[in-house]
Structures are given as structure tokens and as C-alpha cells.
Tab-separated table of C-alpha atoms and ligand atoms in Angstrom:
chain	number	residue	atom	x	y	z
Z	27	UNK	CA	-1.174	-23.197	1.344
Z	28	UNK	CA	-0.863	-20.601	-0.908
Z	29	UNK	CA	-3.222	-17.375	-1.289
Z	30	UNK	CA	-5.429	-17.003	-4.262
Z	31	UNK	CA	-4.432	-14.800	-6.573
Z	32	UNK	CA	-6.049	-11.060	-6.952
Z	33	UNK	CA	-5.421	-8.871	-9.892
Z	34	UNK	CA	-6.575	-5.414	-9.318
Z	35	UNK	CA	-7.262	-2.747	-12.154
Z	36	UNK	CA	-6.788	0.947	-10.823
Z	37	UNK	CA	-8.188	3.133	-13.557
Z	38	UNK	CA	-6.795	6.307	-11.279
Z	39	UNK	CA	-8.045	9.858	-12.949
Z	40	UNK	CA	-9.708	7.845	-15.914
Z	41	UNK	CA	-12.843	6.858	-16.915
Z	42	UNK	CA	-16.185	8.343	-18.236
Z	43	UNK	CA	-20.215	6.838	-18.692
Z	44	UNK	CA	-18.743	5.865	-22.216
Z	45	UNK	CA	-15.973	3.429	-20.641
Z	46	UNK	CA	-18.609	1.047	-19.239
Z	47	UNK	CA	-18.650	-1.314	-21.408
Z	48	UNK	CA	-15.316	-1.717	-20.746
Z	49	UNK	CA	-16.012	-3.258	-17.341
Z	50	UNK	CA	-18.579	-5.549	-18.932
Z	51	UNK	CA	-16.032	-7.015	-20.843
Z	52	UNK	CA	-13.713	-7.664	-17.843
Z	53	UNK	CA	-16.915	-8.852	-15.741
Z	54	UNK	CA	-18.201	-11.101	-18.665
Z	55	UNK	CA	-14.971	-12.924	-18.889
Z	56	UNK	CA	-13.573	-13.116	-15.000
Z	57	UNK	CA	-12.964	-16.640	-14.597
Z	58	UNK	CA	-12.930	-18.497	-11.276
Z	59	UNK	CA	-9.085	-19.091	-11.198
Z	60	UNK	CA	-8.143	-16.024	-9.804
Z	61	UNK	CA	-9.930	-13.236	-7.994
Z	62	UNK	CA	-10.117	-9.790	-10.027
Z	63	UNK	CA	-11.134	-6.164	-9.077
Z	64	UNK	CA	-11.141	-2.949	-10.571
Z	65	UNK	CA	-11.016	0.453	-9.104
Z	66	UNK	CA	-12.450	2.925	-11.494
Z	67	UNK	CA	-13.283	6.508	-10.527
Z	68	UNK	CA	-15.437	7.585	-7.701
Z	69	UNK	CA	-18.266	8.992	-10.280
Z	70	UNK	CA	-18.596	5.236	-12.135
Z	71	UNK	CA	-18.880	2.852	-9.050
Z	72	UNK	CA	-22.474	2.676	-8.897
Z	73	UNK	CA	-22.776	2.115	-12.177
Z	74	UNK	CA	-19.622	-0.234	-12.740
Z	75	UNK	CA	-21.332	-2.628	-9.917
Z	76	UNK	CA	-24.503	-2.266	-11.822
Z	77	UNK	CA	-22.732	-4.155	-14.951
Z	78	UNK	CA	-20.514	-6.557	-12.970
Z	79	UNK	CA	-23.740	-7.757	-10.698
Z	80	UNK	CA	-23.948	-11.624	-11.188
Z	81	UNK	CA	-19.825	-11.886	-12.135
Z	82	UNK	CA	-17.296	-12.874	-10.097
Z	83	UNK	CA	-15.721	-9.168	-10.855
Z	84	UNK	CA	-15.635	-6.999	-7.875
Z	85	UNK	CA	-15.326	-3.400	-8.075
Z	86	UNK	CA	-13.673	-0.841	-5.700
Z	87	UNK	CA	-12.196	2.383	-4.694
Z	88	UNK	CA	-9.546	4.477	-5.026
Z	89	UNK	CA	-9.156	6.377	-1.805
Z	90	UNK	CA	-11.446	7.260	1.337
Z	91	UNK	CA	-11.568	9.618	3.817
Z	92	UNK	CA	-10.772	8.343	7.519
Z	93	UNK	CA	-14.070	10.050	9.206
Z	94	UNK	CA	-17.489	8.199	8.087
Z	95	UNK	CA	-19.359	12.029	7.277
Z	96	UNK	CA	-19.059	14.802	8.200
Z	97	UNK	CA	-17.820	19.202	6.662
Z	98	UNK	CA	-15.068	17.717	4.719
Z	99	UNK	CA	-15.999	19.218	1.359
Z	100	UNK	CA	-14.994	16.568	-1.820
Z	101	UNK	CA	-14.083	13.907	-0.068
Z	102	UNK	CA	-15.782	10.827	0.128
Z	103	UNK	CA	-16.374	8.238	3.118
Z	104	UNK	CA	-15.306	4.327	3.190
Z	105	UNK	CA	-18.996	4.002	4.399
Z	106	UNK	CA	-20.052	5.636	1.438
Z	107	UNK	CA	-17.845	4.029	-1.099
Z	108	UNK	CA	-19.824	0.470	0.597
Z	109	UNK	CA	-23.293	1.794	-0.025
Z	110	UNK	CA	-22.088	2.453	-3.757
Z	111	UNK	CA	-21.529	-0.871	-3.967
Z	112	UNK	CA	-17.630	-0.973	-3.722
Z	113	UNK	CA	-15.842	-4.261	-2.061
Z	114	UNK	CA	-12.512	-2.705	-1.939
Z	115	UNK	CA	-10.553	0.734	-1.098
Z	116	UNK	CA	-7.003	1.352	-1.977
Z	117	UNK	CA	-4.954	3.306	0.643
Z	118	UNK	CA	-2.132	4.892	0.543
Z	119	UNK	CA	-1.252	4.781	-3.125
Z	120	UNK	CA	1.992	6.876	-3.823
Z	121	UNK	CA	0.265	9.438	-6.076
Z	122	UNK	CA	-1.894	10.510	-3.184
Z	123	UNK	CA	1.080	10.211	-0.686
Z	124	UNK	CA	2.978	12.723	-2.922
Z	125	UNK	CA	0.120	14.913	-4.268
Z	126	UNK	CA	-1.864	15.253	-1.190
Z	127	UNK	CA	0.921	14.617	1.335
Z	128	UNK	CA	-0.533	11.760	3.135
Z	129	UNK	CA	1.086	10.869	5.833
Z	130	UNK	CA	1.197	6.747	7.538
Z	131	UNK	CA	-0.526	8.158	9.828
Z	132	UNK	CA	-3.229	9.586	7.835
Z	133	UNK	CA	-2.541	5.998	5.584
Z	134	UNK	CA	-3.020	4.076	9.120
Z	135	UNK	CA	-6.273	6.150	9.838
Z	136	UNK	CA	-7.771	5.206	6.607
Z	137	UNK	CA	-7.583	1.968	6.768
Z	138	UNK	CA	-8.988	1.804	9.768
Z	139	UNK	CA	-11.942	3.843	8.097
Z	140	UNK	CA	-12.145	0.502	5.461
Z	141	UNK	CA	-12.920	-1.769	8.135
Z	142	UNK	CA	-14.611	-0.107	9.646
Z	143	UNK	CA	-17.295	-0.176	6.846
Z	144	UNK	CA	-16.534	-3.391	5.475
Z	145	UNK	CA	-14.421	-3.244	2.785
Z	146	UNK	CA	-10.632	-4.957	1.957
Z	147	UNK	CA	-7.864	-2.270	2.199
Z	148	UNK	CA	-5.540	-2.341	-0.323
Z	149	UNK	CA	-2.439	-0.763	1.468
Z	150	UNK	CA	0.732	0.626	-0.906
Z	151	UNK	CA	3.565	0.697	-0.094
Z	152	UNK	CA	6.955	1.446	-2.064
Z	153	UNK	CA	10.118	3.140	-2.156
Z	154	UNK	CA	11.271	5.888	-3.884
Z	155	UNK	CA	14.128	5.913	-6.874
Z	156	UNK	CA	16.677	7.584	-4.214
Z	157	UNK	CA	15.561	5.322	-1.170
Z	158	UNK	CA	16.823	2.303	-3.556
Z	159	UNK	CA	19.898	3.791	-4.951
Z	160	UNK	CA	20.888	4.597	-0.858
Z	161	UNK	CA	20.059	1.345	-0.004
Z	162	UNK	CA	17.121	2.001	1.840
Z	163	UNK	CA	14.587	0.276	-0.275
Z	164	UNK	CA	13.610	-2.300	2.434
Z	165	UNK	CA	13.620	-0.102	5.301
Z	166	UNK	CA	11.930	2.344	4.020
Z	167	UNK	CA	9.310	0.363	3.067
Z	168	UNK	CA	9.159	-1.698	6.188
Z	169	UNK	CA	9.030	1.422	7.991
Z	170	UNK	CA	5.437	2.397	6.044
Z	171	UNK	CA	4.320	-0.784	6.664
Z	172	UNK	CA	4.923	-0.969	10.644
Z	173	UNK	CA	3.245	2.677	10.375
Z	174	UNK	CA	0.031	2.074	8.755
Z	175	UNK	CA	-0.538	-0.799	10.864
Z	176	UNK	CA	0.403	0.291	14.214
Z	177	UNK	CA	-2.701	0.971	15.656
Z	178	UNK	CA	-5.122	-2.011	14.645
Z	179	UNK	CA	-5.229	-5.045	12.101
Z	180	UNK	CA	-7.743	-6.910	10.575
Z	181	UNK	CA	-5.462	-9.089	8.724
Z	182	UNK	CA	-8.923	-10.982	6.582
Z	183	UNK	CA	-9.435	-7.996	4.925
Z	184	UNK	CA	-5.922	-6.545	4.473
Z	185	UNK	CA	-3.766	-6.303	1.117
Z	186	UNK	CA	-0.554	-5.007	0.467
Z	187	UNK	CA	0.704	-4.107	-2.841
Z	188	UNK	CA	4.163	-3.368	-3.053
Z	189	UNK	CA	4.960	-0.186	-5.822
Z	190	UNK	CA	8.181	0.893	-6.268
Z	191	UNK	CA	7.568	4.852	-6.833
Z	192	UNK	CA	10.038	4.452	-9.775
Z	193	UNK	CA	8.287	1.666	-11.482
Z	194	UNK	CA	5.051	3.342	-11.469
Z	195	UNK	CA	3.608	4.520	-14.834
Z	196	UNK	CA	7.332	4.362	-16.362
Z	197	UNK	CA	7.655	1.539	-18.103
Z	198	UNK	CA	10.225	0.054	-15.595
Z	199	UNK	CA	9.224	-2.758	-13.971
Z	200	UNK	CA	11.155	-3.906	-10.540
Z	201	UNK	CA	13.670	-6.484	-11.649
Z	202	UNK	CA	12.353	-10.263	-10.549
Z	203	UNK	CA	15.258	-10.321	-7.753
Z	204	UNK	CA	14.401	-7.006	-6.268
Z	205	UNK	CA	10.869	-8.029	-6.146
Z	206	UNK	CA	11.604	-11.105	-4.661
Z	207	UNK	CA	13.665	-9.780	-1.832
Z	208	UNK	CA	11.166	-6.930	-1.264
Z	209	UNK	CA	7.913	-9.650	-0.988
Z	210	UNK	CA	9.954	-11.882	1.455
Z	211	UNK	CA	10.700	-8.801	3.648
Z	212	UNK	CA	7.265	-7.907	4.199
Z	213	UNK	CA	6.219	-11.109	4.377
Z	214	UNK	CA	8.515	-11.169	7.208
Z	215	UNK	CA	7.258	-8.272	8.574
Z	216	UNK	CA	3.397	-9.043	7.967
Z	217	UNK	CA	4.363	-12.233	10.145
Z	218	UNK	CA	6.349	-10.434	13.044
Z	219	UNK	CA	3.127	-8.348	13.229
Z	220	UNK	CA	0.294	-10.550	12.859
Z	221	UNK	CA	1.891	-14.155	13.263
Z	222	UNK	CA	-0.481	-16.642	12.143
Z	223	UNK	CA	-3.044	-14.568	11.393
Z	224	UNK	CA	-0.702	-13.288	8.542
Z	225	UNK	CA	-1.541	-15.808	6.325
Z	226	UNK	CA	-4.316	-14.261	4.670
Z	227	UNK	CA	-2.773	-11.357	3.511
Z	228	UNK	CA	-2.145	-11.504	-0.224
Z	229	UNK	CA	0.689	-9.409	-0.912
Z	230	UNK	CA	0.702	-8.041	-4.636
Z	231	UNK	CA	3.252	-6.500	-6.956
Z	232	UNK	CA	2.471	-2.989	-8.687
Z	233	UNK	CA	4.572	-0.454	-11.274
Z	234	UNK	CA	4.455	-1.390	-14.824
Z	235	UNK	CA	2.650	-4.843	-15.047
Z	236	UNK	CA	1.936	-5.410	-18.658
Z	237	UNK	CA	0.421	-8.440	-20.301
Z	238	UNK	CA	3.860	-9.587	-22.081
Z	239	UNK	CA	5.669	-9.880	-18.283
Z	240	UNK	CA	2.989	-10.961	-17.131
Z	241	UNK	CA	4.007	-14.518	-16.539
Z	242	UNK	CA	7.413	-14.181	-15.155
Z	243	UNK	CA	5.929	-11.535	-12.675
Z	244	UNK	CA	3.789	-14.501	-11.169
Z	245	UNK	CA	6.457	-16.526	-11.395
Z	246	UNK	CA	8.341	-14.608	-8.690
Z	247	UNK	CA	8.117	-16.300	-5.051
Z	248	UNK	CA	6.095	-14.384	-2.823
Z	249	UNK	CA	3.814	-12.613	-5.361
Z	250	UNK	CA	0.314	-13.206	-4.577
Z	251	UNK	CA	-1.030	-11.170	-7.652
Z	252	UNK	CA	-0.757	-7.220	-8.827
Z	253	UNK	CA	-2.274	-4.151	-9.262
Z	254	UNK	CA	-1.957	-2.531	-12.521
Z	255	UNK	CA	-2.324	1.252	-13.722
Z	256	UNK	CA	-2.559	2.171	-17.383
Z	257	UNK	CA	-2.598	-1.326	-18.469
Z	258	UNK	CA	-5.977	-2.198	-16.951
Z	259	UNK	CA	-7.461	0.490	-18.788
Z	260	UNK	CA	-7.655	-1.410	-21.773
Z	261	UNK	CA	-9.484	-4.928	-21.076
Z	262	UNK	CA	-8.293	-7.220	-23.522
Z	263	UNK	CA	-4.608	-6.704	-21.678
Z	264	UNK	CA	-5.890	-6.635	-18.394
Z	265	UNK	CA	-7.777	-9.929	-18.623
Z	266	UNK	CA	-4.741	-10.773	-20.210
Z	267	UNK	CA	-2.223	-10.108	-16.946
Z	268	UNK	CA	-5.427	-11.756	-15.206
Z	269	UNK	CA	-5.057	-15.282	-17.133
Z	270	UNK	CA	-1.607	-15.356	-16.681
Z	271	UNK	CA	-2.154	-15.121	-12.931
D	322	PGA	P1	1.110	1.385	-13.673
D	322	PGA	O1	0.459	1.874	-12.291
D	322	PGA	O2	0.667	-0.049	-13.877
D	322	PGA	O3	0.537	2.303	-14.706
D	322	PGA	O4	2.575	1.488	-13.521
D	322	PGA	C1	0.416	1.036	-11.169
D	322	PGA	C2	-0.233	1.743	-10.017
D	322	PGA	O5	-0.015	2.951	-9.835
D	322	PGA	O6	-0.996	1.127	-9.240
């Protein structure tokens, strides 16, 4: 049977008070059909799950730290992203792997850190522009995904989204084939690592999902929904990619 479908809006480094109404919108029209989330900035959680209480919408993070408190000055814990109210954490994003230098190993500590307080880990994972011109796109990106989960799984509260680092923000979305391949492969190596208890995991597509391609995005085998950037920052086209899922 196949996995509902979750969109996911990640408003990265956007977002002020004034923007709340934004997620009103989104929470006032989030149907039952799919599942939806959005992942605004650290500073409007509490508030953003203050105006989607009594919707289906579900808000969450952007990052966490892997340590629950402690003298790590600016950062913020999963446990404390739950008490604001967040359902979700992404981990492992490629803006934070290439601006902070996370390592999978840092990625795999993390997301232990999510379950451990609760929340669903959104794990990314995607190659670069030169992994994919070598040839290297699946390996590479197997190879992050083996990492991150190496030490522990809890497979009911795990999401991949798969971002090509070239597709992000640039306009270029991944080509249907490519995303195709790329789904089946770590859907093949989701299942060599968890076997049955795989089938949970929704695996999602992110880099450039806008409402117009929308449709033949979801039309692509093995693409259990998608996690959208600049797009989501407007609601009207992010409820759009939403109904098309
Ligand atoms: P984009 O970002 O939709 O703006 O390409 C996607 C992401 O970084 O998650």
C-alpha cells in the first residue's frame, strides 16, 4: 500500500511576526488528502503552532542540536524544538552540510537527538552537480544514507527527502528519470536496512518544486511527496504543490 503523501514547506532564513498570517492561510485550507508541514524559523514556532492549533497543518523545525541542553551557545535542542510545539525536525539539509560542515556523522547524531524527543526526522540527502556529472550520483547518496543511519533507526518516524544540491534554489528541477532512478535506489537501500519495517518511510523529492510541475513530480514512481524552499513561502503556490499531491 502506498504511503500518504507529505508536502513540507521549509521557509529556511525567512520569516518575521508579520508572515503569520501566512501560515493561517496554509492551516485554514490543509485538506485531509495529504499530510502538510511547514518549517518556518526557530523564532516563529511557538507562535506558528499557536495559529495552526485545531488544523490538520503541522509545523516543524529546521535543524537541532544532537545534545538535549547544555553550554552550546545559539543552538537549539530537539527537546526544545518539542516543547515549542514542533512535530518535525529537518536534518541534514545541504545548506547546513555546506555552511556549517556537518558531517553524517554529526547528521546521524541528530537524528538520533529527534527521536529521542519525539519528533519525525526529515533526513536530506543529495548529490552534488560534480558527483552527477562523474557518475556518482547514486553512490554518493547511498553512501549519506547508510551513514546517517548506521547507528539506530526508528523507521515510524523517519523521512527522507532526496535534494539534488544542484536543483536546490536554481530553478532546475531533477529530470523525472533521474528522480525516478534516485527514489528506487534508496528505496532499495531503506529496505536492505530496515526490511519490512521500511515501509513507512515516505521518501520525498526536494530542489525546485513549483506549483506548475507540480503534477508530473507526483507522477514519478517512488515519490511519496516533497519539500519545497522558496515556493512555500508564498501560500497560495504552496497549497497549490499540496493539491496536486
Ligand atoms: P527550493 O529549496 O524549493 O527553493 O529549491 C528546496 C530545499 O532546499 O528544501
Amino acid at each position: 500500500m502506498a504511503n500518504r503523501r507529505l508536502i513540507v514547506g521549509n521557509w529556511k532564513m525567512n520569516g518575521r511576526w508579520r508572515d503569520l498570517p501566512a501560515v493561517e492561510t496554509v492551516a485554514a485550507a490543509v485538506g485531509d488528502a495529504v499530510d502538510v508541514a511547514l518549517c518556518p524559523p526557530a523564532t516563529l514556532i511557538a507562535a506558528a503552532v499557536e495559529r495552526a492549533e485545531g488544523t490538520a497543518l503541522r509545523i516543524g523545525a529546521q535543524d537541532c542540536h544532537a545534545e538535549p541542553d547544555g553550554a552550546h551557545t545559539g543552538d537549539l535542542s530537539a527537546e526544545m524544538l518539542a516543547d515549542a510545539g514542533a512535530r518535525l525536525v529537518i536534518v541534514g539539509h545541504s545548506e547546513r552540510r555546506q555552511a556549517h560542515g556537518e558531517t553524517d556523522e554529526a547528521i546521524g547524531a541528530k537524528l538520533g537527538a529527534a527521536w529521542r524527543a519525539g519528533l519525525v526526522a526529515i533526513l536530506c540527502i543529495g548529490e552534488t552537480e560534480d558527483e552527477r556529472d562523474a557518475g556518482r550520483a547514486l553512490s554518493a547518496v547511498g553512501a549519506q544514507l547508510s551513514a546517517a543511519l548506521s547507528a539506530r533507526a526508528e523507521p515510524e518516524r523517519l523521512v527522507v527527502a532526496y535534494e539534488p544540491v544542484w536543483a536546490i534554489g536554481s530553478g532546475r528541477r531533477a529530470e523525472a528519470a533521474e528522480i525516478e532512478e534516485m527514489h528506487a535506489h534508496i528505496r532499495a537501500r531503506l529496505d536492505d536496512r530496515l526490511g519490512a519495517a521500511a515501509a513507512p518511510v515516505r521518501v520525498l523529492y526536494g530542489g525546485s518544486v513549483k506549483p506548475d510541475t507540480a503534477g508530473e513530480l507526483f507522477a514519478v514512481p517512488g515519490v511519496d511527496g516533497a519539500l519545497v524552499g522558496g515556493a512555500s513561502l508564498d501560500p497560495q503556490a504552496f497549497l497549490a504543490i499540496a493539491e496536486a499531491g
